[in-house]
């Protein structure tokens, strides 16, 4: 195909297992207005697509994609923006300033900015939040626009401010497409899963811009929200209305189904495909579509089976068979005539091929019965698995993305669903369910972390690294939890510079002064033998916190620094010196004194119990601020420690001496670590 069909990637090559399908996460819908909740969900299919034009199911078995004879466009096409369905597996086609490769990546060469696939940042390009540059000047903003832009620049996660900004821009922009592009590009870089806004963007381009730009927006949309059933339905509907070449449109359907075809709620896209083939009376293509549908659980599985039986009962079998099936049937008759004995064995995955006849005199009715029976067997198997997952599926109330939090029961249901599929042991299904989960749960680091660890345990480091990159660069990039996990994960896999960079990002941008980040970073440097660097991290953090008025972090920072110093160097005097220095800068508080009490239990005798008691008495004094509950709790803790220390001192001379004392100290250490969750060696 020529340059007029150079945008849509061929589905046959878009399913590279490591670089396309699982380079990204799911679908979702942010509503056009801040209060709406459009329903959308998506999940990848159970198979990859082979470059030969066939498809591979979850067992790696080859089937057929329904493609009729090549035909030329019959109308509705415009130069530079028709859909390309015939790219080779090696070359990338360029159009409208884009370099388009078959694994679905798109990089805007003219603007040299980042485009993401489901939020996946492309290598060596930049950060996903960078908005494209614009050719020409954007008109001056209204006062309200300027105010709203200031808000979203200060807090790019303020979804309501973004929607207000889009509404204001649409109101004042009129036919100025540059204004509209600026706000939509910036918003969708921050919230790429909001398929509803991709649709609105495309509508603006259709109204004001050019058809090339509409295609460009849809291409960016299916890269940004690849697992959205709705966006593929919208794109395919646009293609049907715009282009006349059936093969181009079929390839676009196949490309979408490669990602969302086995989503439990994928029936809108399948229905659109069925409607299109029915309109063209391509009965063999319809039969293939129904056969594929019957292989997997689907919300409308019963309806599809009944529709298939109606089709089989209303059309001759010769119209339902594909060319491949018809050839196999003729070959079977010829083999029988030659006296060859046929075993009648159906090859695995050959559901779309009619079994070879057992005799040349088989009637049409018998053949049709066999044809239907094979598909009924697929249907029954799918129904069996459907019964196992139906409870999980019905508990998913919001399968699409939204900024509002999910309720606890739905979050637990996702964990239970993932547990079930992981126990099944099919890594392919596990990956797909995680990708679907991360549509609705994109804002929850725990699911990203679980996905990464699961892929690591499965030996799929490519998928683990990819999921972690998406989490840290796009979806939960402002949450310190994911960056601390990223640092530890990179350290464990030998990427020390990457681990340090992750910690530094937390220190400098994500959450400066975060105690957990300081502790974990120092512990890593200690593990690497860089004790001076570890001590320096504490000293720098303390210096910064001392400059703050009423720092809540400073007391615990001193306490942890003291513990760390003793545990890595064994120097009790230096550890106590750090605590003594701390008292000149911090106010006595329950957390600080509690840390000191437990720290004293791991120090060797002679312990400074009297000095510690004086600090506790000072905190318990009525003149010092502090709640009665805190004071009572601290008093009980201190009393318990004194009793334990005295019992140890009394028992040690008569029993097993140092070994018993070491065991006691070890138990105290474990309790402390569990309670405060601060020290991670």
mmCIF file with all atom_site columns, C-alpha atoms in Angstrom, residues 47-168:
data_model
loop_
_atom_site.group_PDB
_atom_site.id
_atom_site.type_symbol
_atom_site.label_atom_id
_atom_site.label_alt_id
_atom_site.label_comp_id
_atom_site.label_asym_id
_atom_site.label_entity_id
_atom_site.label_seq_id
_atom_site.pdbx_PDB_ins_code
_atom_site.Cartn_x
_atom_site.Cartn_y
_atom_site.Cartn_z
_atom_site.occupancy
_atom_site.B_iso_or_equiv
_atom_site.pdbx_formal_charge
_atom_site.auth_seq_id
_atom_site.auth_comp_id
_atom_site.auth_asym_id
_atom_site.auth_atom_id
_atom_site.pdbx_PDB_model_num
ATOM 1   C CA . UNK A 1 47  ? -2.300  -15.030 21.845 1.00 0.00 ? 47  UNK A CA 1
ATOM 2   C CA . UNK A 1 48  ? 0.183   -13.226 19.694 1.00 0.00 ? 48  UNK A CA 1
ATOM 3   C CA . UNK A 1 49  ? -0.177  -12.547 16.026 1.00 0.00 ? 49  UNK A CA 1
ATOM 4   C CA . UNK A 1 50  ? 2.147   -14.055 13.495 1.00 0.00 ? 50  UNK A CA 1
ATOM 5   C CA . UNK A 1 51  ? 3.562   -12.047 10.627 1.00 0.00 ? 51  UNK A CA 1
ATOM 6   C CA . UNK A 1 52  ? 2.254   -14.577 8.157  1.00 0.00 ? 52  UNK A CA 1
ATOM 7   C CA . UNK A 1 53  ? -1.274  -13.347 8.713  1.00 0.00 ? 53  UNK A CA 1
ATOM 8   C CA . UNK A 1 54  ? -2.340  -16.125 11.037 1.00 0.00 ? 54  UNK A CA 1
ATOM 9   C CA . UNK A 1 55  ? -2.860  -15.925 14.750 1.00 0.00 ? 55  UNK A CA 1
ATOM 10  C CA . UNK A 1 56  ? -1.347  -17.943 17.554 1.00 0.00 ? 56  UNK A CA 1
ATOM 11  C CA . UNK A 1 57  ? -3.599  -18.846 20.427 1.00 0.00 ? 57  UNK A CA 1
ATOM 12  C CA . UNK A 1 58  ? -2.550  -19.328 24.034 1.00 0.00 ? 58  UNK A CA 1
ATOM 13  C CA . UNK A 1 59  ? -1.186  -22.788 23.251 1.00 0.00 ? 59  UNK A CA 1
ATOM 14  C CA . UNK A 1 60  ? 0.921   -21.485 20.398 1.00 0.00 ? 60  UNK A CA 1
ATOM 15  C CA . UNK A 1 61  ? -1.328  -23.084 17.808 1.00 0.00 ? 61  UNK A CA 1
ATOM 16  C CA . UNK A 1 62  ? -1.810  -21.450 14.464 1.00 0.00 ? 62  UNK A CA 1
ATOM 17  C CA . UNK A 1 63  ? -5.156  -20.350 13.156 1.00 0.00 ? 63  UNK A CA 1
ATOM 18  C CA . UNK A 1 64  ? -6.397  -18.033 10.477 1.00 0.00 ? 64  UNK A CA 1
ATOM 19  C CA . UNK A 1 65  ? -7.215  -14.361 10.436 1.00 0.00 ? 65  UNK A CA 1
ATOM 20  C CA . UNK A 1 66  ? -10.065 -13.722 8.062  1.00 0.00 ? 66  UNK A CA 1
ATOM 21  C CA . UNK A 1 67  ? -8.732  -11.663 5.166  1.00 0.00 ? 67  UNK A CA 1
ATOM 22  C CA . UNK A 1 68  ? -10.354 -11.705 1.760  1.00 0.00 ? 68  UNK A CA 1
ATOM 23  C CA . UNK A 1 69  ? -8.762  -10.788 -1.543 1.00 0.00 ? 69  UNK A CA 1
ATOM 24  C CA . UNK A 1 70  ? -6.852  -7.509  -1.574 1.00 0.00 ? 70  UNK A CA 1
ATOM 25  C CA . UNK A 1 71  ? -8.957  -4.620  -2.728 1.00 0.00 ? 71  UNK A CA 1
ATOM 26  C CA . UNK A 1 72  ? -8.210  -0.994  -3.359 1.00 0.00 ? 72  UNK A CA 1
ATOM 27  C CA . UNK A 1 73  ? -9.791  1.873   -1.446 1.00 0.00 ? 73  UNK A CA 1
ATOM 28  C CA . UNK A 1 74  ? -13.151 2.796   -2.805 1.00 0.00 ? 74  UNK A CA 1
ATOM 29  C CA . UNK A 1 75  ? -13.491 6.190   -1.288 1.00 0.00 ? 75  UNK A CA 1
ATOM 30  C CA . UNK A 1 76  ? -13.306 8.272   1.831  1.00 0.00 ? 76  UNK A CA 1
ATOM 31  C CA . UNK A 1 77  ? -9.525  8.324   1.866  1.00 0.00 ? 77  UNK A CA 1
ATOM 32  C CA . UNK A 1 78  ? -7.414  11.425  2.235  1.00 0.00 ? 78  UNK A CA 1
ATOM 33  C CA . UNK A 1 79  ? -3.774  11.889  1.373  1.00 0.00 ? 79  UNK A CA 1
ATOM 34  C CA . UNK A 1 80  ? -1.363  11.114  4.170  1.00 0.00 ? 80  UNK A CA 1
ATOM 35  C CA . UNK A 1 81  ? -3.869  9.817   6.673  1.00 0.00 ? 81  UNK A CA 1
ATOM 36  C CA . UNK A 1 82  ? -5.346  6.581   5.390  1.00 0.00 ? 82  UNK A CA 1
ATOM 37  C CA . UNK A 1 83  ? -4.829  3.513   7.490  1.00 0.00 ? 83  UNK A CA 1
ATOM 38  C CA . UNK A 1 84  ? -1.797  1.372   6.872  1.00 0.00 ? 84  UNK A CA 1
ATOM 39  C CA . UNK A 1 85  ? -2.468  -2.278  7.400  1.00 0.00 ? 85  UNK A CA 1
ATOM 40  C CA . UNK A 1 86  ? 0.407   -3.726  5.451  1.00 0.00 ? 86  UNK A CA 1
ATOM 41  C CA . UNK A 1 87  ? 3.684   -2.638  7.007  1.00 0.00 ? 87  UNK A CA 1
ATOM 42  C CA . UNK A 1 88  ? 6.501   -5.142  6.939  1.00 0.00 ? 88  UNK A CA 1
ATOM 43  C CA . UNK A 1 89  ? 7.985   -6.516  10.147 1.00 0.00 ? 89  UNK A CA 1
ATOM 44  C CA . UNK A 1 90  ? 11.214  -4.634  9.676  1.00 0.00 ? 90  UNK A CA 1
ATOM 45  C CA . UNK A 1 91  ? 10.606  -1.192  8.231  1.00 0.00 ? 91  UNK A CA 1
ATOM 46  C CA . UNK A 1 92  ? 8.802   1.724   9.776  1.00 0.00 ? 92  UNK A CA 1
ATOM 47  C CA . UNK A 1 93  ? 6.559   3.910   7.689  1.00 0.00 ? 93  UNK A CA 1
ATOM 48  C CA . UNK A 1 94  ? 6.681   7.650   8.189  1.00 0.00 ? 94  UNK A CA 1
ATOM 49  C CA . UNK A 1 95  ? 3.744   9.969   7.927  1.00 0.00 ? 95  UNK A CA 1
ATOM 50  C CA . UNK A 1 96  ? 2.502   13.212  9.445  1.00 0.00 ? 96  UNK A CA 1
ATOM 51  C CA . UNK A 1 97  ? 5.836   13.741  11.173 1.00 0.00 ? 97  UNK A CA 1
ATOM 52  C CA . UNK A 1 98  ? 5.750   10.355  12.897 1.00 0.00 ? 98  UNK A CA 1
ATOM 53  C CA . UNK A 1 99  ? 8.040   7.363   12.755 1.00 0.00 ? 99  UNK A CA 1
ATOM 54  C CA . UNK A 1 100 ? 5.779   4.370   13.167 1.00 0.00 ? 100 UNK A CA 1
ATOM 55  C CA . UNK A 1 101 ? 7.215   0.953   13.911 1.00 0.00 ? 101 UNK A CA 1
ATOM 56  C CA . UNK A 1 102 ? 5.375   -2.322  13.979 1.00 0.00 ? 102 UNK A CA 1
ATOM 57  C CA . UNK A 1 103 ? 5.651   -2.856  17.692 1.00 0.00 ? 103 UNK A CA 1
ATOM 58  C CA . UNK A 1 104 ? 3.343   0.073   18.181 1.00 0.00 ? 104 UNK A CA 1
ATOM 59  C CA . UNK A 1 105 ? 5.855   2.700   19.274 1.00 0.00 ? 105 UNK A CA 1
ATOM 60  C CA . UNK A 1 106 ? 5.402   6.194   17.915 1.00 0.00 ? 106 UNK A CA 1
ATOM 61  C CA . UNK A 1 107 ? 7.946   8.972   18.164 1.00 0.00 ? 107 UNK A CA 1
ATOM 62  C CA . UNK A 1 108 ? 7.182   12.403  16.822 1.00 0.00 ? 108 UNK A CA 1
ATOM 63  C CA . UNK A 1 109 ? 10.392  13.165  14.973 1.00 0.00 ? 109 UNK A CA 1
ATOM 64  C CA . UNK A 1 110 ? 9.375   16.649  13.973 1.00 0.00 ? 110 UNK A CA 1
ATOM 65  C CA . UNK A 1 111 ? 8.778   17.669  17.576 1.00 0.00 ? 111 UNK A CA 1
ATOM 66  C CA . UNK A 1 112 ? 11.301  15.348  19.209 1.00 0.00 ? 112 UNK A CA 1
ATOM 67  C CA . UNK A 1 113 ? 8.979   14.722  22.124 1.00 0.00 ? 113 UNK A CA 1
ATOM 68  C CA . UNK A 1 114 ? 7.920   11.617  23.934 1.00 0.00 ? 114 UNK A CA 1
ATOM 69  C CA . UNK A 1 115 ? 4.871   9.620   23.025 1.00 0.00 ? 115 UNK A CA 1
ATOM 70  C CA . UNK A 1 116 ? 3.936   6.821   25.343 1.00 0.00 ? 116 UNK A CA 1
ATOM 71  C CA . UNK A 1 117 ? 2.283   3.483   24.829 1.00 0.00 ? 117 UNK A CA 1
ATOM 72  C CA . UNK A 1 118 ? -0.091  3.084   27.738 1.00 0.00 ? 118 UNK A CA 1
ATOM 73  C CA . UNK A 1 119 ? 2.163   5.459   29.567 1.00 0.00 ? 119 UNK A CA 1
ATOM 74  C CA . UNK A 1 120 ? 5.362   3.648   28.660 1.00 0.00 ? 120 UNK A CA 1
ATOM 75  C CA . UNK A 1 121 ? 8.158   6.155   28.211 1.00 0.00 ? 121 UNK A CA 1
ATOM 76  C CA . UNK A 1 122 ? 10.220  5.556   25.123 1.00 0.00 ? 122 UNK A CA 1
ATOM 77  C CA . UNK A 1 123 ? 13.955  5.215   25.528 1.00 0.00 ? 123 UNK A CA 1
ATOM 78  C CA . UNK A 1 124 ? 16.230  8.168   24.823 1.00 0.00 ? 124 UNK A CA 1
ATOM 79  C CA . UNK A 1 125 ? 13.370  10.552  24.240 1.00 0.00 ? 125 UNK A CA 1
ATOM 80  C CA . UNK A 1 126 ? 12.444  12.215  27.465 1.00 0.00 ? 126 UNK A CA 1
ATOM 81  C CA . UNK A 1 127 ? 9.793   12.230  30.135 1.00 0.00 ? 127 UNK A CA 1
ATOM 82  C CA . UNK A 1 128 ? 6.170   11.459  29.450 1.00 0.00 ? 128 UNK A CA 1
ATOM 83  C CA . UNK A 1 129 ? 4.849   14.639  30.952 1.00 0.00 ? 129 UNK A CA 1
ATOM 84  C CA . UNK A 1 130 ? 6.581   16.855  28.420 1.00 0.00 ? 130 UNK A CA 1
ATOM 85  C CA . UNK A 1 131 ? 3.986   18.456  26.176 1.00 0.00 ? 131 UNK A CA 1
ATOM 86  C CA . UNK A 1 132 ? 4.687   18.804  22.453 1.00 0.00 ? 132 UNK A CA 1
ATOM 87  C CA . UNK A 1 133 ? 5.983   22.041  21.065 1.00 0.00 ? 133 UNK A CA 1
ATOM 88  C CA . UNK A 1 134 ? 3.745   23.889  18.677 1.00 0.00 ? 134 UNK A CA 1
ATOM 89  C CA . UNK A 1 135 ? 4.330   25.337  15.274 1.00 0.00 ? 135 UNK A CA 1
ATOM 90  C CA . UNK A 1 136 ? 3.047   28.873  15.282 1.00 0.00 ? 136 UNK A CA 1
ATOM 91  C CA . UNK A 1 137 ? 1.977   31.012  18.193 1.00 0.00 ? 137 UNK A CA 1
ATOM 92  C CA . UNK A 1 138 ? -0.744  30.248  20.687 1.00 0.00 ? 138 UNK A CA 1
ATOM 93  C CA . UNK A 1 139 ? -3.075  33.226  21.232 1.00 0.00 ? 139 UNK A CA 1
ATOM 94  C CA . UNK A 1 140 ? -3.029  35.049  24.541 1.00 0.00 ? 140 UNK A CA 1
ATOM 95  C CA . UNK A 1 141 ? -4.918  33.367  27.348 1.00 0.00 ? 141 UNK A CA 1
ATOM 96  C CA . UNK A 1 142 ? -7.927  34.700  29.173 1.00 0.00 ? 142 UNK A CA 1
ATOM 97  C CA . UNK A 1 143 ? -7.618  35.527  32.844 1.00 0.00 ? 143 UNK A CA 1
ATOM 98  C CA . UNK A 1 144 ? -9.388  32.314  33.823 1.00 0.00 ? 144 UNK A CA 1
ATOM 99  C CA . UNK A 1 145 ? -7.169  30.237  31.560 1.00 0.00 ? 145 UNK A CA 1
ATOM 100 C CA . UNK A 1 146 ? -4.078  31.804  33.058 1.00 0.00 ? 146 UNK A CA 1
ATOM 101 C CA . UNK A 1 147 ? -5.346  31.086  36.576 1.00 0.00 ? 147 UNK A CA 1
ATOM 102 C CA . UNK A 1 148 ? -6.118  27.454  35.789 1.00 0.00 ? 148 UNK A CA 1
ATOM 103 C CA . UNK A 1 149 ? -2.796  26.914  34.028 1.00 0.00 ? 149 UNK A CA 1
ATOM 104 C CA . UNK A 1 150 ? -1.059  28.204  37.162 1.00 0.00 ? 150 UNK A CA 1
ATOM 105 C CA . UNK A 1 151 ? -2.925  25.635  39.250 1.00 0.00 ? 151 UNK A CA 1
ATOM 106 C CA . UNK A 1 152 ? -2.073  22.648  37.075 1.00 0.00 ? 152 UNK A CA 1
ATOM 107 C CA . UNK A 1 153 ? 1.543   23.723  36.752 1.00 0.00 ? 153 UNK A CA 1
ATOM 108 C CA . UNK A 1 154 ? 1.774   23.800  40.539 1.00 0.00 ? 154 UNK A CA 1
ATOM 109 C CA . UNK A 1 155 ? -0.053  20.493  40.910 1.00 0.00 ? 155 UNK A CA 1
ATOM 110 C CA . UNK A 1 156 ? -0.319  18.489  37.733 1.00 0.00 ? 156 UNK A CA 1
ATOM 111 C CA . UNK A 1 157 ? -2.422  15.844  39.513 1.00 0.00 ? 157 UNK A CA 1
ATOM 112 C CA . UNK A 1 158 ? -5.314  18.236  40.149 1.00 0.00 ? 158 UNK A CA 1
ATOM 113 C CA . UNK A 1 159 ? -7.794  16.499  37.876 1.00 0.00 ? 159 UNK A CA 1
ATOM 114 C CA . UNK A 1 160 ? -10.656 18.903  38.525 1.00 0.00 ? 160 UNK A CA 1
ATOM 115 C CA . UNK A 1 161 ? -8.461  21.873  37.626 1.00 0.00 ? 161 UNK A CA 1
ATOM 116 C CA . UNK A 1 162 ? -7.515  20.148  34.379 1.00 0.00 ? 162 UNK A CA 1
ATOM 117 C CA . UNK A 1 163 ? -11.137 19.509  33.420 1.00 0.00 ? 163 UNK A CA 1
ATOM 118 C CA . UNK A 1 164 ? -12.010 23.108  34.240 1.00 0.00 ? 164 UNK A CA 1
ATOM 119 C CA . UNK A 1 165 ? -9.083  24.271  32.120 1.00 0.00 ? 165 UNK A CA 1
ATOM 120 C CA . UNK A 1 166 ? -10.170 22.129  29.182 1.00 0.00 ? 166 UNK A CA 1
ATOM 121 C CA . UNK A 1 167 ? -13.728 23.431  29.460 1.00 0.00 ? 167 UNK A CA 1
ATOM 122 C CA . UNK A 1 168 ? -12.537 27.041  29.622 1.00 0.00 ? 168 UNK A CA 1
#
